[in-house]
PDB file of C-alpha atoms and ligand atoms in Angstrom:
ATOM      1  CA  MET A 118       0.034  -0.045  -0.029  1.00 47.00           C
ATOM      2  CA  CYS A 119       1.385   3.310  -0.893  1.00 51.00           C
ATOM      3  CA  PRO A 120       0.108   6.811  -0.170  1.00 55.00           C
ATOM      4  CA  LEU A 121      -0.217   9.302  -2.852  1.00 59.00           C
ATOM      5  CA  GLY A 122      -0.697  13.086  -2.010  1.00 54.00           C
ATOM      6  CA  GLY A 123      -1.571  16.355  -3.670  1.00 53.00           C
ATOM      7  CA  ARG A 124      -1.227  19.575  -1.864  1.00 51.00           C
ATOM      8  CA  LEU A 125      -4.028  21.775  -0.798  1.00 49.00           C
ATOM      9  CA  LEU A 126      -3.560  24.901   1.154  1.00 41.00           C
ATOM     10  CA  LEU A 127      -6.593  25.618   3.146  1.00 38.00           C
ATOM     11  CA  GLY A 128      -6.647  29.335   3.758  1.00 33.00           C
ATOM     12  CA  SER A 129      -7.842  32.629   2.684  1.00 30.00           C
ATOM     13  CA  GLY A 130      -9.233  35.575   4.522  1.00 31.00           C
ATOM     14  CA  GLY A 131      -7.168  34.838   7.569  1.00 30.00           C
ATOM     15  CA  ARG A 132      -9.568  32.402   9.393  1.00 35.00           C
ATOM     16  CA  LEU A 133      -8.496  29.167   7.762  1.00 45.00           C
ATOM     17  CA  THR A 134      -4.893  28.617   7.534  1.00 53.00           C
ATOM     18  CA  GLY A 135      -2.465  25.676   7.217  1.00 70.00           C
ATOM     19  CA  ARG A 136      -1.138  23.066   4.886  1.00 77.00           C
ATOM     20  CA  MET A 137      -3.598  20.329   3.760  1.00 83.00           C
ATOM     21  CA  VAL A 138      -2.962  17.327   1.400  1.00 86.00           C
ATOM     22  CA  ALA A 139      -5.341  15.156  -0.592  1.00 87.00           C
ATOM     23  CA  HIS A 140      -4.231  11.711   0.669  1.00 89.00           C
ATOM     24  CA  CYS A 141      -5.061   8.851  -1.774  1.00 91.00           C
ATOM     25  CA  LEU A 142      -4.060   5.210  -1.450  1.00 92.00           C
ATOM     26  CA  VAL A 143      -3.024   2.660  -3.907  1.00 91.00           C
ATOM     27  CA  VAL A 144      -3.494  -0.993  -3.065  1.00 91.00           C
ATOM     28  CA  GLU A 145      -1.752  -3.750  -5.053  1.00 88.00           C
ATOM     29  CA  SER A 146      -4.285  -6.706  -5.254  1.00 86.00           C
ATOM     30  CA  ALA A 147      -4.288  -9.948  -7.241  1.00 82.00           C
ATOM     31  CA  ASP A 148      -6.796  -8.280  -9.438  1.00 80.00           C
ATOM     32  CA  GLY A 149      -4.559  -5.190 -10.241  1.00 88.00           C
ATOM     33  CA  LEU A 150      -4.332  -1.853  -8.567  1.00 93.00           C
ATOM     34  CA  ILE A 151      -7.084  -0.477  -6.394  1.00 94.00           C
ATOM     35  CA  LEU A 152      -7.074   3.301  -5.852  1.00 95.00           C
ATOM     36  CA  VAL A 153      -8.737   4.738  -2.881  1.00 95.00           C
ATOM     37  CA  ASP A 154      -9.849   8.361  -3.817  1.00 95.00           C
ATOM     38  CA  THR A 155      -8.330  10.216  -6.751  1.00 95.00           C
ATOM     39  CA  GLY A 156      -7.523  13.751  -5.439  1.00 93.00           C
ATOM     40  CA  LEU A 157      -7.376  16.459  -8.217  1.00 93.00           C
ATOM     41  CA  GLY A 158      -6.665  15.081 -11.683  1.00 94.00           C
ATOM     42  CA  THR A 159      -5.079  16.241 -14.803  1.00 95.00           C
ATOM     43  CA  GLY A 160      -8.202  17.736 -16.064  1.00 96.00           C
ATOM     44  CA  ASP A 161      -8.319  20.019 -12.972  1.00 95.00           C
ATOM     45  CA  ILE A 162      -4.710  21.222 -13.687  1.00 94.00           C
ATOM     46  CA  ALA A 163      -5.440  21.993 -17.314  1.00 96.00           C
ATOM     47  CA  ASP A 164      -8.710  23.760 -16.531  1.00 96.00           C
ATOM     48  CA  PRO A 165      -8.696  25.038 -12.903  1.00 95.00           C
ATOM     49  CA  GLY A 166     -11.946  26.920 -13.602  1.00 96.00           C
ATOM     50  CA  ARG A 167     -13.861  23.630 -13.556  1.00 96.00           C
ATOM     51  CA  LEU A 168     -13.163  23.330  -9.813  1.00 95.00           C
ATOM     52  CA  GLY A 169     -15.560  26.222  -9.154  1.00 93.00           C
ATOM     53  CA  ARG A 170     -14.949  29.588  -7.567  1.00 90.00           C
ATOM     54  CA  GLY A 171     -15.885  28.516  -4.056  1.00 87.00           C
ATOM     55  CA  PHE A 172     -13.461  25.748  -3.818  1.00 89.00           C
ATOM     56  CA  LEU A 173     -10.618  27.870  -5.488  1.00 90.00           C
ATOM     57  CA  THR A 174     -11.182  30.674  -3.194  1.00 86.00           C
ATOM     58  CA  MET A 175     -11.377  28.771   0.040  1.00 83.00           C
ATOM     59  CA  VAL A 176      -8.814  26.073  -0.549  1.00 84.00           C
ATOM     60  CA  ARG A 177      -6.514  27.580  -2.888  1.00 84.00           C
ATOM     61  CA  PRO A 178      -5.098  24.269  -4.226  1.00 86.00           C
ATOM     62  CA  GLN A 179      -1.530  24.106  -5.363  1.00 85.00           C
ATOM     63  CA  LEU A 180      -2.075  22.630  -8.716  1.00 89.00           C
ATOM     64  CA  SER A 181       0.723  20.571 -10.082  1.00 88.00           C
ATOM     65  CA  LEU A 182       0.681  17.774 -12.494  1.00 90.00           C
ATOM     66  CA  ALA A 183       3.535  15.846 -10.649  1.00 90.00           C
ATOM     67  CA  SER A 184       1.041  15.630  -7.502  1.00 88.00           C
ATOM     68  CA  THR A 185      -1.736  13.882  -9.448  1.00 92.00           C
ATOM     69  CA  ALA A 186      -2.354  10.185  -8.783  1.00 93.00           C
ATOM     70  CA  LEU A 187      -1.714   9.591 -12.563  1.00 95.00           C
ATOM     71  CA  HIS A 188       1.668  11.039 -12.588  1.00 93.00           C
ATOM     72  CA  GLN A 189       2.555   9.453  -9.193  1.00 92.00           C
ATOM     73  CA  LEU A 190       1.498   6.154 -10.346  1.00 93.00           C
ATOM     74  CA  ARG A 191       3.502   6.328 -13.610  1.00 94.00           C
ATOM     75  CA  ALA A 192       6.558   7.404 -11.520  1.00 92.00           C
ATOM     76  CA  LEU A 193       6.155   4.101  -9.583  1.00 91.00           C
ATOM     77  CA  GLY A 194       6.116   2.282 -12.955  1.00 94.00           C
ATOM     78  CA  HIS A 195       2.498   1.594 -13.324  1.00 94.00           C
ATOM     79  CA  ARG A 196       0.087   2.412 -16.375  1.00 96.00           C
ATOM     80  CA  PRO A 197      -3.238   4.088 -16.006  1.00 96.00           C
ATOM     81  CA  GLN A 198      -5.045   0.870 -17.235  1.00 96.00           C
ATOM     82  CA  ASP A 199      -3.454  -1.058 -14.216  1.00 96.00           C
ATOM     83  CA  VAL A 200      -5.816   0.641 -12.022  1.00 96.00           C
ATOM     84  CA  ARG A 201      -8.843  -1.793 -12.259  1.00 95.00           C
ATOM     85  CA  HIS A 202     -10.805  -0.370  -9.358  1.00 95.00           C
ATOM     86  CA  ILE A 203     -11.319   3.027  -7.745  1.00 97.00           C
ATOM     87  CA  VAL A 204     -13.027   3.152  -4.344  1.00 97.00           C
ATOM     88  CA  LEU A 205     -14.304   6.707  -3.350  1.00 98.00           C
ATOM     89  CA  THR A 206     -14.901   8.030  -0.016  1.00 98.00           C
ATOM     90  CA  HIS A 207     -17.171  10.520  -1.573  1.00 98.00           C
ATOM     91  CA  LEU A 208     -17.449  12.556  -4.675  1.00 98.00           C
ATOM     92  CA  ASP A 209     -16.336  16.086  -3.534  1.00 97.00           C
ATOM     93  CA  VAL A 210     -14.387  17.988  -5.978  1.00 95.00           C
ATOM     94  CA  ASP A 211     -11.067  17.269  -4.384  1.00 94.00           C
ATOM     95  CA  HIS A 212     -11.694  13.515  -4.333  1.00 96.00           C
ATOM     96  CA  ALA A 213     -13.118  12.861  -7.703  1.00 96.00           C
ATOM     97  CA  GLY A 214     -10.962  14.971  -9.935  1.00 96.00           C
ATOM     98  CA  GLY A 215      -8.792  12.159 -11.031  1.00 96.00           C
ATOM     99  CA  LEU A 216     -11.535   9.890 -12.216  1.00 98.00           C
ATOM    100  CA  ALA A 217     -11.044  10.577 -15.932  1.00 98.00           C
ATOM    101  CA  ASP A 218      -7.327   9.866 -15.662  1.00 97.00           C
ATOM    102  CA  PHE A 219      -8.406   6.064 -15.196  1.00 97.00           C
ATOM    103  CA  PRO A 220     -11.267   5.630 -17.649  1.00 97.00           C
ATOM    104  CA  ASP A 221     -11.107   1.766 -17.593  1.00 96.00           C
ATOM    105  CA  ALA A 222     -11.472   1.475 -13.829  1.00 97.00           C
ATOM    106  CA  ARG A 223     -14.626   0.374 -12.046  1.00 96.00           C
ATOM    107  CA  VAL A 224     -15.686   3.096  -9.729  1.00 98.00           C
ATOM    108  CA  HIS A 225     -17.183   2.067  -6.334  1.00 97.00           C
ATOM    109  CA  VAL A 226     -19.209   4.540  -4.309  1.00 98.00           C
ATOM    110  CA  LEU A 227     -22.223   4.366  -1.914  1.00 98.00           C
ATOM    111  CA  ALA A 228     -25.569   4.731  -3.804  1.00 98.00           C
ATOM    112  CA  ASP A 229     -26.522   7.596  -1.469  1.00 98.00           C
ATOM    113  CA  GLU A 230     -23.501   9.500  -2.652  1.00 98.00           C
ATOM    114  CA  LEU A 231     -23.816   8.950  -6.321  1.00 98.00           C
ATOM    115  CA  ARG A 232     -27.461  10.106  -5.909  1.00 98.00           C
ATOM    116  CA  ALA A 233     -26.496  13.208  -4.010  1.00 98.00           C
ATOM    117  CA  ALA A 234     -23.916  14.073  -6.639  1.00 98.00           C
ATOM    118  CA  ARG A 235     -26.171  13.757  -9.523  1.00 98.00           C
ATOM    119  CA  ALA A 236     -29.140  15.590  -7.836  1.00 98.00           C
ATOM    120  CA  ARG A 237     -26.960  18.433  -6.518  1.00 98.00           C
ATOM    121  CA  ALA A 238     -30.017  19.633  -4.662  1.00 98.00           C
ATOM    122  CA  THR A 239     -28.496  22.359  -2.527  1.00 96.00           C
ATOM    123  CA  ARG A 240     -26.368  25.375  -3.330  1.00 94.00           C
ATOM    124  CA  GLY A 241     -23.542  23.754  -1.266  1.00 94.00           C
ATOM    125  CA  GLU A 242     -23.953  20.551  -3.398  1.00 96.00           C
ATOM    126  CA  ARG A 243     -23.778  22.490  -6.578  1.00 95.00           C
ATOM    127  CA  ASP A 244     -20.549  23.845  -5.457  1.00 94.00           C
ATOM    128  CA  ARG A 245     -18.963  20.707  -4.129  1.00 96.00           C
ATOM    129  CA  TYR A 246     -20.054  18.120  -6.926  1.00 97.00           C
ATOM    130  CA  ARG A 247     -18.571  19.083 -10.314  1.00 97.00           C
ATOM    131  CA  PRO A 248     -20.157  16.894 -13.035  1.00 98.00           C
ATOM    132  CA  VAL A 249     -17.457  17.822 -15.478  1.00 98.00           C
ATOM    133  CA  GLN A 250     -15.166  15.594 -13.574  1.00 98.00           C
ATOM    134  CA  TRP A 251     -17.292  12.427 -14.513  1.00 97.00           C
ATOM    135  CA  ALA A 252     -18.564  13.559 -17.746  1.00 98.00           C
ATOM    136  CA  HIS A 253     -16.533  10.761 -19.412  1.00 97.00           C
ATOM    137  CA  GLY A 254     -19.025   8.233 -17.968  1.00 97.00           C
ATOM    138  CA  PRO A 255     -17.228   6.257 -15.373  1.00 98.00           C
ATOM    139  CA  ARG A 256     -18.124   2.437 -14.787  1.00 97.00           C
ATOM    140  CA  TRP A 257     -19.928   3.204 -11.629  1.00 98.00           C
ATOM    141  CA  VAL A 258     -20.632   0.336  -9.257  1.00 97.00           C
ATOM    142  CA  GLU A 259     -23.123   1.550  -6.562  1.00 97.00           C
ATOM    143  CA  HIS A 260     -23.422  -0.092  -3.176  1.00 97.00           C
ATOM    144  CA  GLY A 261     -25.874  -0.126  -0.275  1.00 93.00           C
ATOM    145  CA  SER A 262     -24.895   0.794   3.251  1.00 79.00           C
ATOM    146  CA  GLY A 263     -25.756  -2.398   4.841  1.00 73.00           C
ATOM    147  CA  GLY A 264     -23.769  -5.574   5.236  1.00 82.00           C
ATOM    148  CA  GLU A 265     -21.557  -7.078   7.654  1.00 89.00           C
ATOM    149  CA  SER A 266     -20.296  -5.860  11.112  1.00 93.00           C
ATOM    150  CA  TRP A 267     -16.705  -4.557  11.253  1.00 95.00           C
ATOM    151  CA  TYR A 268     -15.737  -3.287  14.677  1.00 96.00           C
ATOM    152  CA  GLY A 269     -19.187  -2.281  15.444  1.00 95.00           C
ATOM    153  CA  PHE A 270     -19.643  -0.408  12.009  1.00 96.00           C
ATOM    154  CA  GLN A 271     -21.821  -1.632   9.340  1.00 94.00           C
ATOM    155  CA  ALA A 272     -19.471  -2.388   6.297  1.00 95.00           C
ATOM    156  CA  VAL A 273     -19.891  -3.371   2.664  1.00 93.00           C
ATOM    157  CA  ARG A 274     -17.656  -5.547   0.781  1.00 92.00           C
ATOM    158  CA  PRO A 275     -17.427  -3.898  -2.777  1.00 91.00           C
ATOM    159  CA  LEU A 276     -14.841  -6.095  -4.461  1.00 88.00           C
ATOM    160  CA  ALA A 277     -15.776  -9.610  -3.776  1.00 74.00           C
ATOM    161  CA  GLU A 278     -13.560 -10.995  -6.621  1.00 62.00           C
ATOM    162  CA  ALA A 279     -10.719  -8.654  -6.266  1.00 51.00           C
ATOM    163  CA  SER A 280      -9.955  -8.512  -2.584  1.00 55.00           C
ATOM    164  CA  SER A 281     -11.941  -9.603   0.414  1.00 67.00           C
ATOM    165  CA  ASP A 282      -9.725  -7.375   2.472  1.00 88.00           C
ATOM    166  CA  LEU A 283     -11.255  -4.013   1.479  1.00 94.00           C
ATOM    167  CA  LEU A 284     -14.465  -2.591   2.991  1.00 95.00           C
ATOM    168  CA  LEU A 285     -16.625   0.500   2.448  1.00 97.00           C
ATOM    169  CA  VAL A 286     -17.555   1.753   6.021  1.00 97.00           C
ATOM    170  CA  PRO A 287     -20.271   4.379   5.827  1.00 97.00           C
ATOM    171  CA  LEU A 288     -19.609   7.474   7.757  1.00 98.00           C
ATOM    172  CA  PRO A 289     -22.239   9.950   6.587  1.00 97.00           C
ATOM    173  CA  GLY A 290     -22.303  13.553   7.761  1.00 98.00           C
ATOM    174  CA  HIS A 291     -19.803  15.350   5.633  1.00 98.00           C
ATOM    175  CA  THR A 292     -21.847  14.351   2.595  1.00 98.00           C
ATOM    176  CA  ARG A 293     -24.942  12.180   2.311  1.00 98.00           C
ATOM    177  CA  GLY A 294     -23.208   9.099   1.253  1.00 98.00           C
ATOM    178  CA  HIS A 295     -19.749   9.623   2.681  1.00 98.00           C
ATOM    179  CA  SER A 296     -17.745   6.430   3.650  1.00 98.00           C
ATOM    180  CA  GLY A 297     -14.553   5.316   5.044  1.00 98.00           C
ATOM    181  CA  VAL A 298     -12.569   2.701   3.306  1.00 97.00           C
ATOM    182  CA  ALA A 299     -10.916  -0.131   5.325  1.00 96.00           C
ATOM    183  CA  VAL A 300      -7.902  -1.976   3.824  1.00 94.00           C
ATOM    184  CA  ARG A 301      -6.207  -4.902   5.378  1.00 91.00           C
ATOM    185  CA  ASP A 302      -2.764  -3.820   6.325  1.00 87.00           C
ATOM    186  CA  GLY A 303      -0.562  -6.775   7.453  1.00 86.00           C
ATOM    187  CA  GLU A 304      -2.040  -8.128  10.747  1.00 90.00           C
ATOM    188  CA  GLY A 305      -4.313  -5.124  11.205  1.00 94.00           C
ATOM    189  CA  TRP A 306      -6.286  -2.546   9.189  1.00 96.00           C
ATOM    190  CA  LEU A 307      -5.822   0.884   7.829  1.00 95.00           C
ATOM    191  CA  LEU A 308      -9.226   2.958   7.757  1.00 97.00           C
ATOM    192  CA  HIS A 309      -9.012   5.801   5.340  1.00 96.00           C
ATOM    193  CA  CYS A 310     -11.768   8.073   6.888  1.00 98.00           C
ATOM    194  CA  GLY A 311     -12.074  10.555   3.981  1.00 97.00           C
ATOM    195  CA  ASP A 312     -13.364  13.718   5.244  1.00 97.00           C
ATOM    196  CA  ALA A 313     -15.143  12.214   8.450  1.00 98.00           C
ATOM    197  CA  TYR A 314     -12.491  14.224  10.221  1.00 96.00           C
ATOM    198  CA  PHE A 315      -9.845  16.815   9.163  1.00 93.00           C
ATOM    199  CA  SER A 316      -7.158  16.732  11.717  1.00 92.00           C
ATOM    200  CA  HIS A 317      -5.809  13.814  14.012  1.00 93.00           C
ATOM    201  CA  THR A 318      -6.547  16.069  16.873  1.00 93.00           C
ATOM    202  CA  ASP A 319     -10.171  15.489  16.115  1.00 93.00           C
ATOM    203  CA  ILE A 320      -9.968  11.903  17.014  1.00 93.00           C
ATOM    204  CA  ASP A 321      -6.967  12.057  19.443  1.00 91.00           C
ATOM    205  CA  PRO A 322      -7.880  14.693  21.937  1.00 77.00           C
ATOM    206  CA  GLY A 323      -4.491  14.336  23.555  1.00 85.00           C
ATOM    207  CA  ALA A 324      -2.642  15.070  20.339  1.00 84.00           C
ATOM    208  CA  GLY A 325      -2.466  18.899  20.782  1.00 79.00           C
ATOM    209  CA  ARG A 326      -4.229  21.950  19.526  1.00 77.00           C
ATOM    210  CA  ARG A 327      -6.478  21.581  16.621  1.00 75.00           C
ATOM    211  CA  PRO A 328      -5.517  23.811  13.651  1.00 74.00           C
ATOM    212  CA  PRO A 329      -7.368  27.112  13.924  1.00 71.00           C
ATOM    213  CA  GLY A 330     -10.621  27.446  11.912  1.00 80.00           C
ATOM    214  CA  LEU A 331     -10.993  23.645  11.145  1.00 84.00           C
ATOM    215  CA  ARG A 332     -13.935  23.011  13.622  1.00 85.00           C
ATOM    216  CA  ALA A 333     -15.932  25.850  11.874  1.00 87.00           C
ATOM    217  CA  PHE A 334     -14.889  24.729   8.443  1.00 87.00           C
ATOM    218  CA  GLN A 335     -16.106  21.149   9.030  1.00 92.00           C
ATOM    219  CA  ARG A 336     -19.277  22.325  10.372  1.00 93.00           C
ATOM    220  CA  MET A 337     -19.942  24.648   7.537  1.00 91.00           C
ATOM    221  CA  VAL A 338     -19.495  22.013   4.863  1.00 93.00           C
ATOM    222  CA  ALA A 339     -21.331  19.189   6.532  1.00 96.00           C
ATOM    223  CA  VAL A 340     -24.706  18.206   5.123  1.00 97.00           C
ATOM    224  CA  ASP A 341     -25.688  16.637   8.423  1.00 98.00           C
ATOM    225  CA  ASP A 342     -23.595  17.929  11.289  1.00 97.00           C
ATOM    226  CA  ARG A 343     -25.157  15.778  13.959  1.00 98.00           C
ATOM    227  CA  ALA A 344     -24.359  12.587  11.907  1.00 98.00           C
ATOM    228  CA  ARG A 345     -20.799  13.919  11.475  1.00 98.00           C
ATOM    229  CA  LEU A 346     -20.241  14.651  15.000  1.00 97.00           C
ATOM    230  CA  HIS A 347     -21.703  11.253  15.973  1.00 98.00           C
ATOM    231  CA  ASN A 348     -19.390   9.416  13.463  1.00 98.00           C
ATOM    232  CA  GLN A 349     -16.437  11.261  14.846  1.00 97.00           C
ATOM    233  CA  GLU A 350     -17.368  10.109  18.396  1.00 97.00           C
ATOM    234  CA  ARG A 351     -17.522   6.385  16.992  1.00 98.00           C
ATOM    235  CA  LEU A 352     -14.027   7.009  15.358  1.00 98.00           C
ATOM    236  CA  ARG A 353     -12.632   8.305  18.730  1.00 97.00           C
ATOM    237  CA  ALA A 354     -14.042   5.100  20.399  1.00 97.00           C
ATOM    238  CA  LEU A 355     -12.583   2.964  17.728  1.00 98.00           C
ATOM    239  CA  ARG A 356      -9.147   4.404  18.107  1.00 97.00           C
ATOM    240  CA  ARG A 357      -9.342   4.265  21.792  1.00 96.00           C
ATOM    241  CA  GLU A 358     -10.507   0.560  21.965  1.00 97.00           C
ATOM    242  CA  HIS A 359      -8.821  -0.853  18.751  1.00 97.00           C
ATOM    243  CA  GLY A 360      -6.143   1.401  18.023  1.00 95.00           C
ATOM    244  CA  ALA A 361      -3.535  -1.361  18.031  1.00 96.00           C
ATOM    245  CA  GLU A 362      -5.401  -3.159  15.285  1.00 97.00           C
ATOM    246  CA  VAL A 363      -6.900  -0.316  13.272  1.00 97.00           C
ATOM    247  CA  ARG A 364      -4.900   2.653  12.124  1.00 95.00           C
ATOM    248  CA  LEU A 365      -6.924   5.731  11.190  1.00 96.00           C
ATOM    249  CA  ILE A 366      -6.008   8.321   8.555  1.00 95.00           C
ATOM    250  CA  CYS A 367      -8.122  11.048   7.013  1.00 95.00           C
ATOM    251  CA  ALA A 368      -7.840  12.791   3.543  1.00 94.00           C
ATOM    252  CA  HIS A 369      -6.359  16.117   4.520  1.00 91.00           C
ATOM    253  CA  ASP A 370      -4.149  15.848   7.614  1.00 90.00           C
ATOM    254  CA  PRO A 371      -0.562  16.636   6.474  1.00 87.00           C
ATOM    255  CA  ASP A 372       0.909  15.115   9.676  1.00 87.00           C
ATOM    256  CA  GLU A 373      -0.883  11.716   9.027  1.00 88.00           C
ATOM    257  CA  PHE A 374       0.336  11.817   5.428  1.00 85.00           C
ATOM    258  CA  ASP A 375       3.980  12.591   6.353  1.00 84.00           C
ATOM    259  CA  ARG A 376       3.970   9.712   8.653  1.00 85.00           C
ATOM    260  CA  ALA A 377       2.424   7.353   6.098  1.00 81.00           C
ATOM    261  CA  ALA A 378       5.080   8.477   3.507  1.00 73.00           C
ATOM    262  CA  GLY A 379       7.751   7.884   5.895  1.00 65.00           C
TER     263      GLY A 379
HETATM  264 ZN1  LIG B1103     -11.916  16.716   1.030  1.00 73.27          ZN
END
């Protein structure tokens, strides 16, 4: 398993500041590569305007081709068609941008998320979901949110044939169909929590001060803030009770990314 990262800089207007990353994973399976999230893609670098003014103003992404998942995988010696599956935590603009760089992949996502992204029912959802990123017509595979129990969470096994060691773990709140992705990692598991939290200090209260502005930012962009807070509480309990078996990372924490990248 290998972390891939793009750079996002959260900050404008003084309230939100600090470095952020877009943390993706690539998993080598018997059935080819599996990509967990896609970050920003080459299409976003070529045409930043497609990301929308709201995202560009608030996040100020550092756009670089070398940071895209496509270029990082090429640097590791892989071809785009080696990516057989993409598993998405959700379809926000900073997670779905690389979809078109891997047109042959099956794209796994919770059905609630795909429905929300297609409907774009609110102003916030019109900002966060950018249909131009999936205008090429990905090979969607939609999944329900029920299934099997995993450390007290309801999990779905999206890739029966490819890997029994990868699970979608629904964590709604940030978006309607937001999900974590659990990947077997040696004897334990790595749970990519997407945007269920933004800083390791959210799930490890003893880890120090939370970056300023992040609490308000998370609340502002959540579609269901009660569900988001409830799921953060469950993740804190998971870390507390099973931290030796399950390592948690989120999409945007630079410290977690630096630790994973070694
Ligand atoms: Zn995000």
